[in-house]
Coordinates of N, CA and C in Angstrom, one line a residue:
M566 N 104.2 94.7 115.1 CA 105.3 95.3 114.0 C 105.0 95.4 112.7
S567 N 105.1 96.7 112.5 CA 104.7 97.4 111.1 C 105.6 97.1 109.9
A568 N 105.4 96.4 109.3 CA 106.0 96.2 107.7 C 107.0 97.2 107.1
P569 N 108.1 96.4 107.1 CA 109.3 97.3 106.1 C 108.7 98.0 104.9
R570 N 109.3 99.0 104.7 CA 108.9 100.1 103.5 C 109.9 99.5 102.7
F571 N 109.5 100.4 101.6 CA 110.6 99.9 100.3 C 110.6 101.0 100.0
D572 N 109.8 102.4 99.8 CA 109.9 103.5 99.9 C 110.9 104.8 100.1
V573 N 111.1 104.3 101.0 CA 112.1 105.6 101.9 C 113.4 105.0 102.4
P574 N 114.5 106.0 101.6 CA 115.4 105.9 100.8 C 116.1 106.1 102.4
E575 N 117.0 105.3 102.7 CA 118.1 105.3 103.9 C 119.7 107.0 103.1
A576 N 118.9 108.0 103.8 CA 119.8 108.9 103.8 C 121.6 108.6 104.9
D577 N 122.5 109.2 103.8 CA 123.9 108.3 104.8 C 124.3 109.9 104.8
A578 N 125.8 110.2 105.3 CA 126.1 111.3 105.6 C 126.0 112.4 104.1
F579 N 126.7 111.6 103.2 CA 126.2 112.3 102.3 C 125.5 113.3 101.4
T580 N 124.6 112.3 101.4 CA 122.9 112.6 101.0 C 121.9 113.4 101.9
R581 N 121.9 113.7 103.0 CA 121.5 114.0 103.9 C 121.0 115.5 103.7
T582 N 122.2 116.1 103.0 CA 121.3 117.5 103.0 C 120.5 117.3 101.5
Y583 N 120.9 116.6 101.0 CA 119.3 117.1 99.7 C 117.9 116.2 100.4
W584 N 118.0 114.8 101.4 CA 116.8 114.1 101.7 C 116.3 115.2 103.5
D585 N 116.7 116.2 102.8 CA 116.4 117.5 104.4 C 116.0 118.5 103.9
A586 N 116.7 118.5 102.5 CA 115.9 120.1 101.8 C 114.6 119.3 101.0
A587 N 114.1 117.8 100.8 CA 113.0 117.6 100.6 C 112.2 117.7 101.3
A588 N 112.8 117.6 102.4 CA 112.1 117.2 104.3 C 111.5 119.1 103.9
E589 N 112.4 119.7 103.5 CA 111.8 121.3 103.5 C 110.7 121.1 102.6
G590 N 110.5 120.8 101.4 CA 109.6 120.7 100.1 C 111.1 122.1 98.9
R591 N 112.3 121.7 99.3 CA 113.0 121.9 98.4 C 114.3 120.8 97.8
L592 N 114.1 120.6 96.4 CA 114.8 120.0 95.5 C 115.9 120.2 94.9
L593 N 116.6 119.6 94.9 CA 119.0 120.2 95.3 C 119.1 119.4 94.0
I594 N 120.0 120.2 93.1 CA 120.8 118.8 92.1 C 122.2 119.6 92.7
R595 N 122.6 118.6 91.8 CA 125.0 118.9 91.7 C 125.1 119.2 90.6
R596 N 125.5 120.5 90.9 CA 126.7 120.8 89.5 C 127.9 121.0 89.7
C597 N 128.9 120.6 88.2 CA 130.0 121.0 88.6 C 130.8 122.0 88.2
G598 N 131.8 122.3 89.0 CA 132.1 123.7 88.6 C 133.3 123.1 87.6
A599 N 133.8 122.4 87.6 CA 134.7 122.1 86.3 C 134.3 122.9 84.7
C600 N 133.0 121.6 85.3 CA 132.2 121.1 83.8 C 131.1 122.0 83.2
G601 N 130.5 122.4 84.3 CA 129.3 123.6 84.5 C 127.9 122.5 84.5
R602 N 128.3 121.0 83.6 CA 126.4 120.2 84.1 C 126.3 120.2 84.9
A603 N 125.0 120.0 85.6 CA 124.1 119.6 86.3 C 123.6 118.1 86.5
H604 N 124.3 117.6 87.4 CA 123.4 116.0 87.3 C 122.7 115.9 88.3
H605 N 121.4 114.3 88.7 CA 121.0 114.1 89.3 C 121.5 112.9 88.8
Y606 N 121.1 111.6 90.1 CA 121.1 111.9 91.6 C 122.8 111.9 92.1
P607 N 122.8 112.3 93.5 CA 123.2 113.0 93.7 C 124.6 112.0 94.2
R608 N 126.1 112.9 93.4 CA 127.3 111.6 93.7 C 127.9 112.7 94.4
E609 N 129.6 112.5 94.7 CA 130.2 113.7 95.5 C 131.0 113.7 94.1
F610 N 131.2 113.8 93.6 CA 131.7 113.7 91.9 C 131.0 114.1 90.6
C611 N 131.7 114.5 89.5 CA 130.5 115.1 88.4 C 130.8 113.5 87.2
P612 N 129.7 113.1 86.7 CA 130.2 111.8 86.4 C 129.8 111.7 85.1
F613 N 130.6 112.9 84.7 CA 130.8 113.6 83.0 C 132.3 113.4 83.3
C614 N 133.0 114.5 83.6 CA 134.2 115.5 84.2 C 135.1 114.7 84.8
W615 N 134.1 113.6 86.0 CA 134.8 113.4 86.7 C 135.4 113.9 87.7
S616 N 135.8 115.3 87.7 CA 136.2 116.1 88.7 C 134.8 116.7 90.2
E617 N 135.8 116.3 91.6 CA 135.6 116.2 92.8 C 134.0 117.3 93.1
D618 N 134.8 119.1 92.1 CA 134.4 120.2 91.8 C 132.7 119.8 92.5
V619 N 131.8 119.6 92.9 CA 130.6 120.0 93.0 C 130.1 120.3 94.1
A620 N 128.8 121.2 93.7 CA 128.2 121.1 95.0 C 126.2 121.7 94.4
W621 N 125.7 121.9 95.4 CA 124.3 121.4 95.7 C 123.7 122.7 95.2
E622 N 123.3 122.7 95.1 CA 122.2 124.2 94.0 C 120.9 123.5 93.7
P623 N 119.7 125.0 94.2 CA 118.2 124.5 94.7 C 118.4 124.4 92.9
A624 N 116.8 123.2 92.7 CA 116.4 123.1 91.6 C 115.5 123.3 91.2
S625 N 114.7 124.1 89.9 CA 113.3 125.2 89.9 C 112.5 124.4 90.4
G626 N 112.3 122.8 90.3 CA 111.3 122.3 89.8 C 110.2 122.2 88.9
R627 N 110.6 123.2 88.1 CA 110.3 122.2 86.3 C 110.2 121.3 85.6
A628 N 109.8 120.1 84.8 CA 110.4 119.3 84.8 C 109.1 118.8 83.2
V629 N 110.0 117.8 82.5 CA 109.0 117.7 81.1 C 109.0 115.9 81.3
L630 N 108.0 115.1 81.0 CA 107.4 113.9 80.8 C 108.3 113.4 80.4
Y631 N 109.5 112.4 80.1 CA 110.1 111.6 79.3 C 109.7 110.4 79.1
T632 N 109.2 109.7 80.2 CA 108.9 108.4 79.4 C 107.7 107.9 81.2
W633 N 107.3 106.9 80.9 CA 106.2 106.5 82.1 C 105.4 104.8 81.9
S634 N 105.7 104.5 83.1 CA 104.6 102.9 82.4 C 103.5 103.3 84.6
V635 N 102.8 102.4 84.1 CA 101.3 102.5 85.4 C 101.1 101.5 85.2
V636 N 102.2 101.5 87.1 CA 102.3 100.5 87.8 C 100.3 99.9 88.4
H637 N 100.7 98.9 87.8 CA 98.9 97.7 88.8 C 99.4 97.0 89.5
R638 N 99.7 96.4 89.6 CA 100.8 95.7 90.6 C 101.5 95.8 91.2
N639 N 102.4 95.9 92.1 CA 103.1 95.6 93.4 C 102.9 95.2 94.9
D640 N 103.6 94.3 95.3 CA 103.1 93.1 96.1 C 104.6 93.9 97.8
L641 N 105.2 95.2 97.4 CA 106.5 95.2 98.0 C 105.6 97.0 98.9
P642 N 105.1 96.7 100.4 CA 104.9 97.3 101.2 C 105.6 99.0 101.6
P643 N 104.9 99.9 100.6 CA 103.7 100.0 100.4 C 103.0 100.5 99.1
F644 N 103.7 100.0 98.2 CA 103.5 100.0 97.0 C 101.9 99.7 96.6
G645 N 101.5 99.1 96.8 CA 100.3 98.0 97.1 C 99.3 98.3 97.4
E646 N 99.3 99.3 98.3 CA 98.4 100.0 98.4 C 98.4 101.4 97.5
R647 N 98.9 101.5 96.9 CA 98.8 102.5 95.7 C 98.4 102.7 94.4
T648 N 98.4 101.4 94.4 CA 98.1 101.0 92.7 C 96.7 101.3 92.5
P649 N 96.5 101.8 91.3 CA 97.9 101.9 90.3 C 98.6 103.0 90.2
Y650 N 99.6 103.2 90.1 CA 100.6 105.0 90.2 C 101.7 104.4 88.9
V651 N 102.1 105.8 88.5 CA 102.8 106.0 87.5 C 104.0 105.9 87.8
A652 N 104.9 104.8 88.4 CA 106.4 106.1 87.9 C 106.6 106.8 85.8
A653 N 107.3 107.3 86.7 CA 107.8 108.5 85.6 C 109.7 108.5 85.3
V654 N 109.9 108.1 83.9 CA 111.4 109.5 84.3 C 111.2 110.8 84.0
V655 N 111.4 112.2 84.7 CA 111.2 113.3 83.6 C 112.3 114.0 83.9
D656 N 112.3 114.7 82.6 CA 113.8 115.2 82.0 C 114.0 117.2 83.2
L657 N 114.3 117.4 83.8 CA 114.6 118.3 84.9 C 115.2 119.6 83.8
A658 N 114.1 120.7 84.9 CA 114.5 122.1 83.4 C 116.0 122.5 83.3
E659 N 117.0 121.5 84.4 CA 118.6 122.0 84.6 C 119.4 120.4 83.6
G660 N 118.7 119.5 83.0 CA 119.4 119.1 82.6 C 118.7 117.7 82.7
P661 N 119.5 116.9 83.9 CA 118.9 116.0 84.5 C 118.3 114.9 84.3
R662 N 118.3 113.9 83.8 CA 116.8 112.7 83.6 C 116.6 112.8 86.0
M663 N 115.4 112.7 85.7 CA 115.1 112.0 87.5 C 114.4 111.0 87.8
M664 N 114.1 109.8 88.1 CA 113.3 109.1 88.0 C 112.5 109.6 89.4
T665 N 111.2 109.4 89.2 CA 110.2 109.9 90.3 C 108.6 109.1 90.0
E666 N 107.6 109.8 90.6 CA 105.8 108.9 89.7 C 105.9 110.3 89.7
V667 N 104.9 110.2 88.3 CA 103.7 111.7 88.5 C 102.2 111.2 89.6
V668 N 101.9 112.3 90.1 CA 100.4 112.0 91.0 C 99.9 113.2 89.8
G669 N 98.8 112.8 90.7 CA 97.8 114.0 90.1 C 96.4 113.8 88.5
A670 N 97.8 112.9 87.7 CA 97.2 112.6 86.8 C 97.1 110.8 86.2
G671 N 96.2 110.1 85.8 CA 96.0 109.7 85.3 C 97.5 109.3 83.8
G672 N 97.2 107.6 84.2 CA 98.2 107.4 82.9 C 97.6 107.9 81.5
S673 N 96.1 108.1 81.0 CA 95.6 108.5 80.1 C 95.8 109.4 79.7
T674 N 96.7 110.0 80.3 CA 96.1 112.3 79.9 C 97.5 112.2 80.3
L675 N 98.4 111.1 80.1 CA 99.7 111.6 80.2 C 100.4 111.8 79.1
R676 N 101.6 112.5 78.8 CA 102.3 112.9 76.8 C 103.6 112.8 76.9
A677 N 104.4 112.6 76.4 CA 105.6 112.6 76.7 C 105.9 114.1 75.9
G678 N 106.7 114.8 76.8 CA 106.1 116.2 76.9 C 105.6 116.7 77.8
M679 N 105.2 116.3 78.3 CA 104.0 117.6 79.8 C 104.9 117.7 80.5
E680 N 104.0 119.5 80.4 CA 105.4 120.5 81.6 C 104.7 119.5 83.2
L681 N 106.1 119.8 83.8 CA 105.0 118.9 85.6 C 105.9 119.7 85.9
E682 N 105.6 119.5 87.4 CA 106.7 120.4 88.4 C 106.5 119.7 89.6
V683 N 107.2 120.1 90.5 CA 107.6 118.7 91.4 C 106.5 119.2 92.5
A684 N 106.2 118.1 93.5 CA 105.9 118.1 94.1 C 106.5 117.5 95.6
F685 N 105.7 117.3 97.0 CA 106.7 115.9 97.7 C 105.4 115.7 98.6
R686 N 105.8 114.6 98.6 CA 104.6 113.6 99.6 C 105.9 112.5 100.7
E687 N 105.1 113.3 101.7 CA 106.7 112.8 102.7 C 108.2 112.6 102.8
G688 N 108.1 114.4 102.3 CA 109.7 113.7 102.1 C 110.1 113.3 101.0
T689 N 109.7 113.6 100.4 CA 110.0 112.5 98.8 C 109.3 113.3 97.3
P690 N 111.4 113.6 96.3 CA 109.7 114.3 95.5 C 109.1 113.6 94.3
V691 N 108.6 114.3 93.9 CA 107.1 113.5 92.7 C 107.2 114.6 92.0
F692 N 105.8 114.6 91.2 CA 105.7 115.1 90.4 C 104.2 115.6 89.7
R693 N 103.7 116.5 89.4 CA 102.8 116.3 88.8 C 102.0 117.5 87.6
P694 N 101.4 117.3 86.9 CA 101.2 118.4 85.9 C 101.3 119.7 86.1
R695 N 101.8 121.0 85.3 CA 101.7 122.2 84.9 C 100.5 122.2 85.4
G696 N 100.0 124.5 86.1 CA 98.8 124.6 85.5 C 97.4 123.7 85.9

C-alpha cells in the first residue's frame, strides 16, 4: 500500500476545468465580468465585488516572484523526497497572487521581482526562472 499524498489536490465539479487544463499544460484564471478583475484561486464568485459573472480565461504563464521560503524539512509524503524545495507566492501578470513552488533555481539565486514562467509537474502548475 502506498503512502497518502498531500501534494495532489482533490478536483471537484467546479475546479475540474482548472485541473484538466493544468494536466494539458495550460494555466487558467477566473475573471469577473462585472468589475473586470482577475482572481486566483478559482471561485464561483468574484472575491472583490461578489458578482457571480465570472469566467475562465487562459493566463499568460508569466509571473514575478513576490516572496519565498526554502523548505528543508517536511515529513508529509512526497515532500520529504523533494527537500530542499522553494515554496513561493508569485504575482501573475494578470494581477492575482498565487501560491506555488519555484523549480530550477536555488534559494540563494532568487530575488523579489524575479521574472518567472509557468511549468507543470504532474498536472500541477509550478514556476521557473524565465529565460
